[in-house]
Amino acid sequence: GDSMSVLQPSSSGWNGLRLTDREAEVVSLLAEGKMHKTIARELGISHSAVSNYISQVGKRLPGNGPPTLRVVIWFLHSRDA
């Protein structure tokens, strides 16, 4: 489900940002370089839902620029931290 979960930095590198399980799935697939339509197909959700999840996560991150880019950079940086 979409229950809120705090993923620990030690396991997933989210640094305490609160993501739903679905948001976490979408972002990690995005960071693997998968296209929105591929993510949608793999998770059984619509293309617009994928864009929506990315946009929602992007709004909770600092900075400007395309949400997709910021979300991926944040994910990769926090994972390696």
XYZ file of N, CA, C and O in Angstrom:
324
model
N 0.819 -1.196 0.000
C 0.000 0.000 0.000
C 0.850 1.241 0.000
O 2.059 1.179 -0.112
N 0.214 2.384 0.163
C 0.919 3.655 0.160
C 1.115 4.196 1.570
O 1.081 5.392 1.799
N 1.284 3.314 2.529
C 1.511 3.769 3.892
C 2.841 4.498 3.962
O 3.772 4.183 3.237
N 2.917 5.490 4.829
C 4.152 6.254 4.955
C 5.219 5.416 5.631
O 4.939 4.689 6.568
N 6.415 5.497 5.124
C 7.507 4.783 5.758
C 8.744 5.650 5.699
O 8.934 6.408 4.762
N 9.557 5.554 6.731
C 10.832 6.258 6.729
C 11.904 5.219 6.462
O 12.080 4.290 7.227
N 12.545 5.348 5.328
C 13.581 4.389 4.977
C 14.885 4.869 5.599
O 15.265 6.023 5.456
N 15.543 3.997 6.286
C 16.751 4.368 7.015
C 17.921 4.591 6.053
O 18.073 3.859 5.088
N 18.764 5.591 6.333
C 19.917 5.871 5.477
C 20.814 4.653 5.314
O 21.373 4.435 4.256
N 20.923 3.855 6.372
C 21.824 2.704 6.314
C 21.382 1.697 5.261
O 22.194 1.055 4.630
N 20.063 1.593 5.042
C 19.595 0.590 4.088
C 19.359 1.163 2.699
O 19.705 0.555 1.712
N 18.763 2.344 2.641
C 18.372 2.850 1.330
C 18.872 4.238 0.993
O 18.679 4.702 -0.112
N 19.496 4.912 1.957
C 20.066 6.217 1.665
C 19.063 7.335 1.497
O 19.336 8.318 0.836
N 17.881 7.225 2.087
C 16.876 8.274 1.916
C 17.063 9.415 2.906
O 16.379 10.421 2.840
N 17.996 9.241 3.863
C 18.300 10.313 4.816
C 17.068 10.860 5.520
O 16.958 12.062 5.763
N 16.139 9.978 5.829
C 14.997 10.365 6.641
C 13.880 11.072 5.902
O 12.882 11.424 6.512
N 13.996 11.304 4.587
C 12.886 11.890 3.845
C 11.740 10.883 3.838
O 11.951 9.706 3.554
N 10.554 11.347 4.152
C 9.414 10.433 4.207
C 8.860 10.191 2.808
O 8.432 11.122 2.139
N 8.899 8.936 2.385
C 8.335 8.545 1.096
C 7.331 7.427 1.337
O 7.531 6.614 2.235
N 6.308 7.383 0.501
C 5.445 6.215 0.542
C 6.210 5.059 -0.098
O 7.205 5.267 -0.807
N 5.757 3.856 0.142
C 6.389 2.686 -0.475
C 6.401 2.839 -1.995
O 7.390 2.535 -2.659
N 5.294 3.318 -2.552
C 5.198 3.464 -4.008
C 6.158 4.521 -4.522
O 6.802 4.337 -5.552
N 6.264 5.643 -3.822
C 7.217 6.679 -4.238
C 8.635 6.119 -4.252
O 9.394 6.366 -5.192
N 8.965 5.352 -3.226
C 10.303 4.762 -3.150
C 10.557 3.825 -4.323
O 11.648 3.818 -4.901
N 9.550 3.037 -4.693
C 9.690 2.128 -5.842
C 9.923 2.912 -7.124
O 10.813 2.588 -7.913
N 9.104 3.937 -7.330
C 9.200 4.743 -8.549
C 10.571 5.412 -8.652
O 11.235 5.349 -9.693
N 11.012 6.025 -7.552
C 12.287 6.752 -7.577
C 13.462 5.807 -7.808
O 14.377 6.119 -8.570
N 13.447 4.648 -7.172
C 14.584 3.741 -7.364
C 14.628 3.194 -8.789
O 15.709 3.043 -9.354
N 13.471 2.935 -9.393
C 13.457 2.496 -10.802
C 13.920 3.619 -11.723
O 14.658 3.389 -12.686
N 13.490 4.829 -11.412
C 13.909 5.998 -12.190
C 15.427 6.150 -12.139
O 16.079 6.407 -13.151
N 15.987 5.956 -10.955
C 17.434 6.100 -10.777
C 18.218 5.005 -11.500
O 19.397 5.174 -11.788
N 17.550 3.890 -11.805
C 18.184 2.837 -12.607
C 18.202 3.198 -14.083
O 18.726 2.452 -14.903
N 17.600 4.344 -14.412
C 17.595 4.810 -15.793
C 16.384 4.360 -16.593
O 16.375 4.462 -17.815
N 15.348 3.880 -15.891
C 14.163 3.403 -16.603
C 13.270 4.561 -16.996
O 13.163 5.554 -16.284
N 12.636 4.417 -18.162
C 11.724 5.427 -18.681
C 10.428 5.390 -17.884
O 10.070 4.361 -17.319
N 9.711 6.523 -17.899
C 8.431 6.596 -17.182
C 7.480 5.488 -17.618
O 6.833 4.855 -16.783
N 7.402 5.244 -18.932
C 6.458 4.229 -19.417
C 6.861 2.832 -18.965
O 6.000 1.982 -18.711
N 8.166 2.581 -18.838
C 8.649 1.285 -18.361
C 8.307 1.101 -16.886
O 7.855 0.029 -16.469
N 8.512 2.159 -16.109
C 8.181 2.115 -14.685
C 6.678 1.851 -14.520
O 6.266 1.020 -13.706
N 5.875 2.560 -15.303
C 4.421 2.397 -15.242
C 4.028 0.949 -15.519
O 3.228 0.349 -14.794
N 4.625 0.373 -16.542
C 4.304 -1.010 -16.907
C 4.744 -1.971 -15.812
O 4.001 -2.877 -15.429
N 5.956 -1.793 -15.292
C 6.478 -2.699 -14.269
C 5.660 -2.661 -12.984
O 5.489 -3.676 -12.320
N 5.167 -1.459 -12.629
C 4.427 -1.316 -11.372
C 2.917 -1.442 -11.561
O 2.169 -1.418 -10.582
N 2.487 -1.537 -12.812
C 1.061 -1.678 -13.074
C 0.268 -0.421 -12.766
O -0.872 -0.488 -12.316
N 0.895 0.741 -13.005
C 0.210 2.015 -12.799
C 0.283 2.820 -14.098
O 0.980 2.436 -15.031
N -0.442 3.939 -14.132
C -0.465 4.734 -15.355
C 0.791 5.599 -15.483
O 1.473 5.880 -14.494
N 1.055 6.008 -16.723
C 2.189 6.886 -17.001
C 2.044 8.183 -16.209
O 3.009 8.694 -15.652
N 0.805 8.711 -16.152
C 0.599 9.968 -15.430
C 0.803 9.793 -13.927
O 1.257 10.721 -13.247
N 0.515 8.599 -13.403
C 0.751 8.335 -11.980
C 2.248 8.377 -11.679
O 2.667 8.921 -10.651
N 3.048 7.819 -12.585
C 4.513 7.846 -12.409
C 4.986 9.296 -12.351
O 5.726 9.681 -11.443
N 4.544 10.107 -13.292
C 4.931 11.518 -13.320
C 4.503 12.225 -12.042
O 5.229 13.061 -11.495
N 3.315 11.863 -11.568
C 2.780 12.458 -10.349
C 3.640 12.132 -9.129
O 3.923 13.006 -8.311
N 4.031 10.879 -8.984
C 4.877 10.472 -7.858
C 6.201 11.232 -7.877
O 6.658 11.733 -6.855
N 6.803 11.326 -9.061
C 8.086 12.016 -9.195
C 7.934 13.494 -8.844
O 8.762 14.077 -8.137
N 6.847 14.089 -9.316
C 6.578 15.492 -9.025
C 6.383 15.711 -7.526
O 6.905 16.681 -6.955
N 5.648 14.821 -6.872
C 5.399 14.945 -5.429
C 6.705 14.866 -4.636
O 6.905 15.630 -3.693
N 7.576 13.931 -5.004
C 8.865 13.812 -4.314
C 9.707 15.056 -4.596
O 10.328 15.624 -3.692
N 9.718 15.502 -5.840
C 10.483 16.674 -6.235
C 10.110 17.924 -5.442
O 10.962 18.732 -5.099
N 8.817 18.051 -5.124
C 8.345 19.213 -4.367
C 8.921 19.233 -2.951
O 8.991 20.281 -2.330
N 9.295 18.086 -2.447
C 9.812 18.011 -1.082
C 11.340 18.140 -1.031
O 11.928 18.090 0.044
N 11.948 18.302 -2.192
C 13.400 18.479 -2.267
C 13.729 19.944 -2.513
O 12.977 20.643 -3.183
N 14.875 20.398 -2.001
C 15.277 21.785 -2.251
C 15.768 21.968 -3.687
O 16.067 20.986 -4.363
N 15.837 23.196 -4.120
C 16.416 23.498 -5.425
C 15.397 23.686 -6.517
O 14.201 23.520 -6.319
N 15.901 24.044 -7.688
C 15.061 24.262 -8.862
C 15.459 23.281 -9.943
O 16.421 22.563 -9.798
N 14.713 23.320 -11.047
C 15.031 22.440 -12.156
C 14.028 21.306 -12.245
O 13.147 21.175 -11.403
N 14.161 20.497 -13.289
C 13.208 19.414 -13.524
C 13.165 18.445 -12.339
O 14.213 18.021 -11.860
N 11.954 18.101 -11.850
C 11.851 17.182 -10.722
C 12.561 15.854 -10.975
O 13.230 15.336 -10.074
N 12.445 15.328 -12.179
C 13.073 14.035 -12.476
C 14.564 14.079 -12.209
O 15.120 13.213 -11.540
N 15.200 15.137 -12.690
C 16.643 15.284 -12.529
C 17.018 15.442 -11.058
O 17.937 14.794 -10.561
N 16.283 16.298 -10.342
C 16.593 16.519 -8.932
C 16.382 15.263 -8.100
O 17.174 14.959 -7.207
N 15.310 14.539 -8.392
C 15.014 13.311 -7.637
C 16.115 12.272 -7.840
O 16.583 11.656 -6.886
N 16.547 12.099 -9.081
C 17.594 11.105 -9.371
C 18.924 11.501 -8.733
O 19.593 10.677 -8.117
N 19.296 12.784 -8.876
C 20.557 13.243 -8.277
C 20.525 13.055 -6.770
O 21.475 12.565 -6.167
N 19.398 13.436 -6.159
C 19.260 13.276 -4.704
C 19.365 11.819 -4.288
O 20.068 11.475 -3.352
N 18.681 10.939 -5.048
C 18.698 9.512 -4.719
C 20.108 8.951 -4.807
O 20.588 8.279 -3.883
N 20.800 9.246 -5.896
C 22.148 8.707 -6.086
C 23.121 9.277 -5.059
O 23.952 8.547 -4.529
N 22.986 10.575 -4.780
C 23.889 11.203 -3.803
C 23.658 10.651 -2.405
O 24.607 10.310 -1.695
N 22.402 10.522 -2.005
C 22.111 10.067 -0.643
C 22.451 8.589 -0.478
O 22.862 8.154 0.598
N 22.321 7.822 -1.555
C 22.635 6.394 -1.489
C 24.132 6.193 -1.268
O 24.550 5.270 -0.564
N 24.935 7.064 -1.860
C 26.397 6.928 -1.758
C 26.970 7.631 -0.534
O 28.147 7.515 -0.252
N 26.124 8.390 0.164
C 26.602 9.167 1.323
C 27.035 8.253 2.466
O 26.523 7.173 2.625
